[in-house]
Amino acid sequence: RTAQAPASAPKPPTAPAPLAAPTADDIRGVLDASQDSTATHKQLAKKLSAICERMGSKNFTAALVTLIQPLLLVSKKHRGVEKVFRFLRVFCLELQEEETITDLINVCLDFCRARDKTVRYRACEVTSHLMDTLPCEDEDDEEEEDPHRAALYNKVIETMKRCLMDSAVKVRSMSVNALYRLHEADDPEDDVLQVLMLAMAEDACPEVRRQVLKRVMVSPVTLPHILRMSRDVCTENRKLTYTIIKKSIAFTKFTIHQRVLLLRDGLADRDA
């Protein structure tokens, strides 16, 4: 009788192959997908956050900046470019890693010095999106001030103050979006507030004055400056002034003199 061969022992499970390190192509794929629909931005932001974690902040930032640079040269309004920049905001909110966000903002601030006005404009645009992802200063009042964040805010202020004096209207207008969240509306000595009030009063372009009017917070300090916009030479700005006043301030809060001026200017305005 032939003896049967013993049954072979089960093979031990093989270890899964290690995941390949992500590359710039992986980042490019996410950015390309972000141009399709804003509905997928949250999902894509999680994917890009995982790539950032595996690559490391410095390597990731360098690769991302390289991919974004060509978009800074797009002068005309482009849906795909706008979606990518909005996606970067969603990504930074998902990431919540301040080092990477700070690095990206610093790169954008350096691009604000470029000779090409389109690059300066796009750099201001990206900066404004990224600034919205950082915590507001009043959220940290009870905590010790972060010196790195303070240095970043100072650099943003100085860069955007220079952009507010730019020869290109769209650069000046976009710089307001990056700068406004750093102003203290209740402090008449606030440097940022003074710069914004000066731009609202004296900038030659109605679009820039209007952008400041939209962004500045209403307070006892800013109210007199806002009321002066009811006599702006631009009809659209005068209309916007009355809209802001109606939505933000009860009429009883005005002094008698301010009420008289508002009524007189409003009734005498045939356009607004």
PDB file of N, CA and C in Angstrom, residues 93-153:
ATOM      1  N   LEU A  93      -7.965  74.612   4.980  1.00  0.00           N
ATOM      2  CA  LEU A  93      -8.907  74.436   6.092  1.00  0.00           C
ATOM      3  C   LEU A  93      -8.926  72.982   6.557  1.00  0.00           C
ATOM      4  N   GLU A  94      -8.825  72.063   5.620  1.00  0.00           N
ATOM      5  CA  GLU A  94      -8.800  70.635   5.947  1.00  0.00           C
ATOM      6  C   GLU A  94      -7.463  70.257   6.577  1.00  0.00           C
ATOM      7  N   LEU A  95      -6.385  70.837   6.085  1.00  0.00           N
ATOM      8  CA  LEU A  95      -5.044  70.479   6.539  1.00  0.00           C
ATOM      9  C   LEU A  95      -4.801  70.903   7.984  1.00  0.00           C
ATOM     10  N   GLN A  96      -5.137  72.160   8.279  1.00  0.00           N
ATOM     11  CA  GLN A  96      -4.949  72.716   9.625  1.00  0.00           C
ATOM     12  C   GLN A  96      -3.513  72.539  10.120  1.00  0.00           C
ATOM     13  N   GLU A  97      -2.569  72.624   9.201  1.00  0.00           N
ATOM     14  CA  GLU A  97      -1.149  72.571   9.555  1.00  0.00           C
ATOM     15  C   GLU A  97      -0.566  73.930   9.222  1.00  0.00           C
ATOM     16  N   GLU A  98      -0.377  74.734  10.248  1.00  0.00           N
ATOM     17  CA  GLU A  98      -0.055  76.132  10.025  1.00  0.00           C
ATOM     18  C   GLU A  98       1.295  76.317   9.338  1.00  0.00           C
ATOM     19  N   GLU A  99       2.220  75.409   9.537  1.00  0.00           N
ATOM     20  CA  GLU A  99       3.538  75.546   8.920  1.00  0.00           C
ATOM     21  C   GLU A  99       3.430  75.545   7.399  1.00  0.00           C
ATOM     22  N   THR A 100       2.654  74.608   6.862  1.00  0.00           N
ATOM     23  CA  THR A 100       2.493  74.536   5.409  1.00  0.00           C
ATOM     24  C   THR A 100       1.764  75.762   4.880  1.00  0.00           C
ATOM     25  N   ILE A 101       0.713  76.185   5.577  1.00  0.00           N
ATOM     26  CA  ILE A 101      -0.048  77.361   5.144  1.00  0.00           C
ATOM     27  C   ILE A 101       0.842  78.596   5.158  1.00  0.00           C
ATOM     28  N   THR A 102       1.630  78.736   6.218  1.00  0.00           N
ATOM     29  CA  THR A 102       2.543  79.879   6.326  1.00  0.00           C
ATOM     30  C   THR A 102       3.568  79.878   5.198  1.00  0.00           C
ATOM     31  N   ASP A 103       4.098  78.708   4.889  1.00  0.00           N
ATOM     32  CA  ASP A 103       5.070  78.608   3.795  1.00  0.00           C
ATOM     33  C   ASP A 103       4.448  79.029   2.466  1.00  0.00           C
ATOM     34  N   LEU A 104       3.206  78.587   2.228  1.00  0.00           N
ATOM     35  CA  LEU A 104       2.527  78.947   0.979  1.00  0.00           C
ATOM     36  C   LEU A 104       2.270  80.447   0.897  1.00  0.00           C
ATOM     37  N   ILE A 105       1.845  81.046   2.012  1.00  0.00           N
ATOM     38  CA  ILE A 105       1.587  82.486   2.019  1.00  0.00           C
ATOM     39  C   ILE A 105       2.874  83.260   1.780  1.00  0.00           C
ATOM     40  N   ASN A 106       3.957  82.827   2.408  1.00  0.00           N
ATOM     41  CA  ASN A 106       5.241  83.508   2.221  1.00  0.00           C
ATOM     42  C   ASN A 106       5.682  83.467   0.766  1.00  0.00           C
ATOM     43  N   VAL A 107       5.477  82.340   0.095  1.00  0.00           N
ATOM     44  CA  VAL A 107       5.822  82.243  -1.319  1.00  0.00           C
ATOM     45  C   VAL A 107       4.975  83.217  -2.143  1.00  0.00           C
ATOM     46  N   CYS A 108       3.682  83.276  -1.841  1.00  0.00           N
ATOM     47  CA  CYS A 108       2.789  84.182  -2.569  1.00  0.00           C
ATOM     48  C   CYS A 108       3.190  85.644  -2.345  1.00  0.00           C
ATOM     49  N   LEU A 109       3.585  85.976  -1.127  1.00  0.00           N
ATOM     50  CA  LEU A 109       4.003  87.350  -0.843  1.00  0.00           C
ATOM     51  C   LEU A 109       5.260  87.715  -1.637  1.00  0.00           C
ATOM     52  N   ASP A 110       6.136  86.758  -1.828  1.00  0.00           N
ATOM     53  CA  ASP A 110       7.316  87.015  -2.651  1.00  0.00           C
ATOM     54  C   ASP A 110       6.920  87.260  -4.108  1.00  0.00           C
ATOM     55  N   PHE A 111       5.916  86.521  -4.588  1.00  0.00           N
ATOM     56  CA  PHE A 111       5.444  86.721  -5.959  1.00  0.00           C
ATOM     57  C   PHE A 111       4.767  88.076  -6.125  1.00  0.00           C
ATOM     58  N   CYS A 112       4.304  88.679  -5.030  1.00  0.00           N
ATOM     59  CA  CYS A 112       3.679  89.999  -5.111  1.00  0.00           C
ATOM     60  C   CYS A 112       4.667  91.081  -5.525  1.00  0.00           C
ATOM     61  N   ARG A 113       5.943  90.752  -5.522  1.00  0.00           N
ATOM     62  CA  ARG A 113       6.973  91.692  -5.960  1.00  0.00           C
ATOM     63  C   ARG A 113       7.351  91.490  -7.432  1.00  0.00           C
ATOM     64  N   ALA A 114       6.680  90.583  -8.109  1.00  0.00           N
ATOM     65  CA  ALA A 114       7.036  90.264  -9.493  1.00  0.00           C
ATOM     66  C   ALA A 114       6.859  91.476 -10.405  1.00  0.00           C
ATOM     67  N   ARG A 115       7.585  91.486 -11.511  1.00  0.00           N
ATOM     68  CA  ARG A 115       7.471  92.585 -12.469  1.00  0.00           C
ATOM     69  C   ARG A 115       6.178  92.496 -13.271  1.00  0.00           C
ATOM     70  N   ASP A 116       5.664  91.288 -13.456  1.00  0.00           N
ATOM     71  CA  ASP A 116       4.435  91.077 -14.226  1.00  0.00           C
ATOM     72  C   ASP A 116       3.216  91.388 -13.352  1.00  0.00           C
ATOM     73  N   LYS A 117       2.368  92.304 -13.816  1.00  0.00           N
ATOM     74  CA  LYS A 117       1.212  92.702 -13.006  1.00  0.00           C
ATOM     75  C   LYS A 117       0.220  91.565 -12.838  1.00  0.00           C
ATOM     76  N   THR A 118       0.149  90.650 -13.817  1.00  0.00           N
ATOM     77  CA  THR A 118      -0.743  89.501 -13.679  1.00  0.00           C
ATOM     78  C   THR A 118      -0.294  88.595 -12.546  1.00  0.00           C
ATOM     79  N   VAL A 119       1.007  88.375 -12.442  1.00  0.00           N
ATOM     80  CA  VAL A 119       1.533  87.550 -11.350  1.00  0.00           C
ATOM     81  C   VAL A 119       1.248  88.216 -10.008  1.00  0.00           C
ATOM     82  N   ARG A 120       1.433  89.524  -9.928  1.00  0.00           N
ATOM     83  CA  ARG A 120       1.143  90.242  -8.676  1.00  0.00           C
ATOM     84  C   ARG A 120      -0.327  90.112  -8.307  1.00  0.00           C
ATOM     85  N   TYR A 121      -1.190  90.239  -9.294  1.00  0.00           N
ATOM     86  CA  TYR A 121      -2.627  90.121  -9.044  1.00  0.00           C
ATOM     87  C   TYR A 121      -2.991  88.721  -8.557  1.00  0.00           C
ATOM     88  N   ARG A 122      -2.512  87.692  -9.259  1.00  0.00           N
ATOM     89  CA  ARG A 122      -2.831  86.315  -8.873  1.00  0.00           C
ATOM     90  C   ARG A 122      -2.236  85.971  -7.508  1.00  0.00           C
ATOM     91  N   ALA A 123      -1.042  86.484  -7.227  1.00  0.00           N
ATOM     92  CA  ALA A 123      -0.424  86.223  -5.927  1.00  0.00           C
ATOM     93  C   ALA A 123      -1.250  86.842  -4.800  1.00  0.00           C
ATOM     94  N   CYS A 124      -1.786  88.037  -5.032  1.00  0.00           N
ATOM     95  CA  CYS A 124      -2.681  88.655  -4.043  1.00  0.00           C
ATOM     96  C   CYS A 124      -3.953  87.834  -3.880  1.00  0.00           C
ATOM     97  N   GLU A 125      -4.443  87.303  -4.985  1.00  0.00           N
ATOM     98  CA  GLU A 125      -5.669  86.498  -4.943  1.00  0.00           C
ATOM     99  C   GLU A 125      -5.474  85.239  -4.103  1.00  0.00           C
ATOM    100  N   VAL A 126      -4.376  84.519  -4.342  1.00  0.00           N
ATOM    101  CA  VAL A 126      -4.116  83.305  -3.571  1.00  0.00           C
ATOM    102  C   VAL A 126      -3.880  83.652  -2.107  1.00  0.00           C
ATOM    103  N   THR A 127      -3.162  84.733  -1.857  1.00  0.00           N
ATOM    104  CA  THR A 127      -2.914  85.159  -0.477  1.00  0.00           C
ATOM    105  C   THR A 127      -4.219  85.425   0.254  1.00  0.00           C
ATOM    106  N   SER A 128      -5.161  86.081  -0.413  1.00  0.00           N
ATOM    107  CA  SER A 128      -6.444  86.377   0.227  1.00  0.00           C
ATOM    108  C   SER A 128      -7.194  85.101   0.590  1.00  0.00           C
ATOM    109  N   HIS A 129      -7.138  84.084  -0.278  1.00  0.00           N
ATOM    110  CA  HIS A 129      -7.785  82.807   0.025  1.00  0.00           C
ATOM    111  C   HIS A 129      -7.117  82.124   1.217  1.00  0.00           C
ATOM    112  N   LEU A 130      -5.793  82.131   1.244  1.00  0.00           N
ATOM    113  CA  LEU A 130      -5.071  81.432   2.303  1.00  0.00           C
ATOM    114  C   LEU A 130      -5.192  82.160   3.638  1.00  0.00           C
ATOM    115  N   MET A 131      -5.266  83.482   3.610  1.00  0.00           N
ATOM    116  CA  MET A 131      -5.404  84.237   4.857  1.00  0.00           C
ATOM    117  C   MET A 131      -6.706  83.897   5.566  1.00  0.00           C
ATOM    118  N   ASP A 132      -7.722  83.543   4.800  1.00  0.00           N
ATOM    119  CA  ASP A 132      -9.010  83.174   5.398  1.00  0.00           C
ATOM    120  C   ASP A 132      -8.945  81.869   6.177  1.00  0.00           C
ATOM    121  N   THR A 133      -7.878  81.091   5.991  1.00  0.00           N
ATOM    122  CA  THR A 133      -7.773  79.798   6.667  1.00  0.00           C
ATOM    123  C   THR A 133      -7.031  79.897   7.997  1.00  0.00           C
ATOM    124  N   LEU A 134      -6.400  81.052   8.260  1.00  0.00           N
ATOM    125  CA  LEU A 134      -5.685  81.234   9.516  1.00  0.00           C
ATOM    126  C   LEU A 134      -6.638  81.763  10.579  1.00  0.00           C
ATOM    127  N   PRO A 135      -6.411  81.431  11.848  1.00  0.00           N
ATOM    128  CA  PRO A 135      -7.289  81.925  12.912  1.00  0.00           C
ATOM    129  C   PRO A 135      -7.196  83.433  13.036  1.00  0.00           C
ATOM    130  N   CYS A 136      -8.327  84.049  13.354  1.00  0.00           N
ATOM    131  CA  CYS A 136      -8.344  85.496  13.538  1.00  0.00           C
ATOM    132  C   CYS A 136      -7.569  85.842  14.805  1.00  0.00           C
ATOM    133  N   GLU A 137      -7.072  87.073  14.839  1.00  0.00           N
ATOM    134  CA  GLU A 137      -6.278  87.486  15.989  1.00  0.00           C
ATOM    135  C   GLU A 137      -7.074  87.450  17.278  1.00  0.00           C
ATOM    136  N   ASP A 138      -8.368  87.811  17.230  1.00  0.00           N
ATOM    137  CA  ASP A 138      -9.147  87.841  18.466  1.00  0.00           C
ATOM    138  C   ASP A 138      -9.432  86.454  19.008  1.00  0.00           C
ATOM    139  N   GLU A 139      -9.243  85.417  18.178  1.00  0.00           N
ATOM    140  CA  GLU A 139      -9.418  84.057  18.670  1.00  0.00           C
ATOM    141  C   GLU A 139      -8.269  83.652  19.580  1.00  0.00           C
ATOM    142  N   ASP A 140      -7.152  84.365  19.492  1.00  0.00           N
ATOM    143  CA  ASP A 140      -5.972  84.011  20.269  1.00  0.00           C
ATOM    144  C   ASP A 140      -5.684  85.041  21.361  1.00  0.00           C
ATOM    145  N   ASP A 141      -6.674  85.872  21.703  1.00  0.00           N
ATOM    146  CA  ASP A 141      -6.432  86.925  22.677  1.00  0.00           C
ATOM    147  C   ASP A 141      -5.981  86.372  24.018  1.00  0.00           C
ATOM    148  N   GLU A 142      -6.561  85.217  24.406  1.00  0.00           N
ATOM    149  CA  GLU A 142      -6.247  84.667  25.702  1.00  0.00           C
ATOM    150  C   GLU A 142      -4.976  83.824  25.669  1.00  0.00           C
ATOM    151  N   GLU A 143      -4.432  83.565  24.489  1.00  0.00           N
ATOM    152  CA  GLU A 143      -3.227  82.773  24.362  1.00  0.00           C
ATOM    153  C   GLU A 143      -2.029  83.672  24.114  1.00  0.00           C
ATOM    154  N   GLU A 144      -0.846  83.151  24.396  1.00  0.00           N
ATOM    155  CA  GLU A 144       0.372  83.896  24.125  1.00  0.00           C
ATOM    156  C   GLU A 144       0.538  84.049  22.621  1.00  0.00           C
ATOM    157  N   GLU A 145       0.923  85.245  22.207  1.00  0.00           N
ATOM    158  CA  GLU A 145       1.048  85.521  20.770  1.00  0.00           C
ATOM    159  C   GLU A 145       2.130  84.649  20.149  1.00  0.00           C
ATOM    160  N   ASP A 146       1.790  84.041  19.031  1.00  0.00           N
ATOM    161  CA  ASP A 146       2.730  83.209  18.299  1.00  0.00           C
ATOM    162  C   ASP A 146       3.666  84.127  17.513  1.00  0.00           C
ATOM    163  N   PRO A 147       4.983  84.104  17.811  1.00  0.00           N
ATOM    164  CA  PRO A 147       5.903  85.020  17.110  1.00  0.00           C
ATOM    165  C   PRO A 147       5.988  84.744  15.611  1.00  0.00           C
ATOM    166  N   HIS A 148       5.841  83.475  15.215  1.00  0.00           N
ATOM    167  CA  HIS A 148       5.913  83.142  13.790  1.00  0.00           C
ATOM    168  C   HIS A 148       4.701  83.707  13.048  1.00  0.00           C
ATOM    169  N   ARG A 149       3.527  83.582  13.665  1.00  0.00           N
ATOM    170  CA  ARG A 149       2.328  84.120  13.037  1.00  0.00           C
ATOM    171  C   ARG A 149       2.369  85.637  13.004  1.00  0.00           C
ATOM    172  N   ALA A 150       2.878  86.246  14.090  1.00  0.00           N
ATOM    173  CA  ALA A 150       2.998  87.704  14.128  1.00  0.00           C
ATOM    174  C   ALA A 150       3.926  88.195  13.018  1.00  0.00           C
ATOM    175  N   ALA A 151       5.023  87.477  12.797  1.00  0.00           N
ATOM    176  CA  ALA A 151       5.948  87.852  11.729  1.00  0.00           C
ATOM    177  C   ALA A 151       5.282  87.722  10.364  1.00  0.00           C
ATOM    178  N   LEU A 152       4.474  86.672  10.199  1.00  0.00           N
ATOM    179  CA  LEU A 152       3.754  86.484   8.937  1.00  0.00           C
ATOM    180  C   LEU A 152       2.771  87.622   8.713  1.00  0.00           C
ATOM    181  N   TYR A 153       1.991  87.983   9.737  1.00  0.00           N
ATOM    182  CA  TYR A 153       1.017  89.055   9.600  1.00  0.00           C
ATOM    183  C   TYR A 153       1.709  90.379   9.265  1.00  0.00           C
TER     184      TYR A 153
END
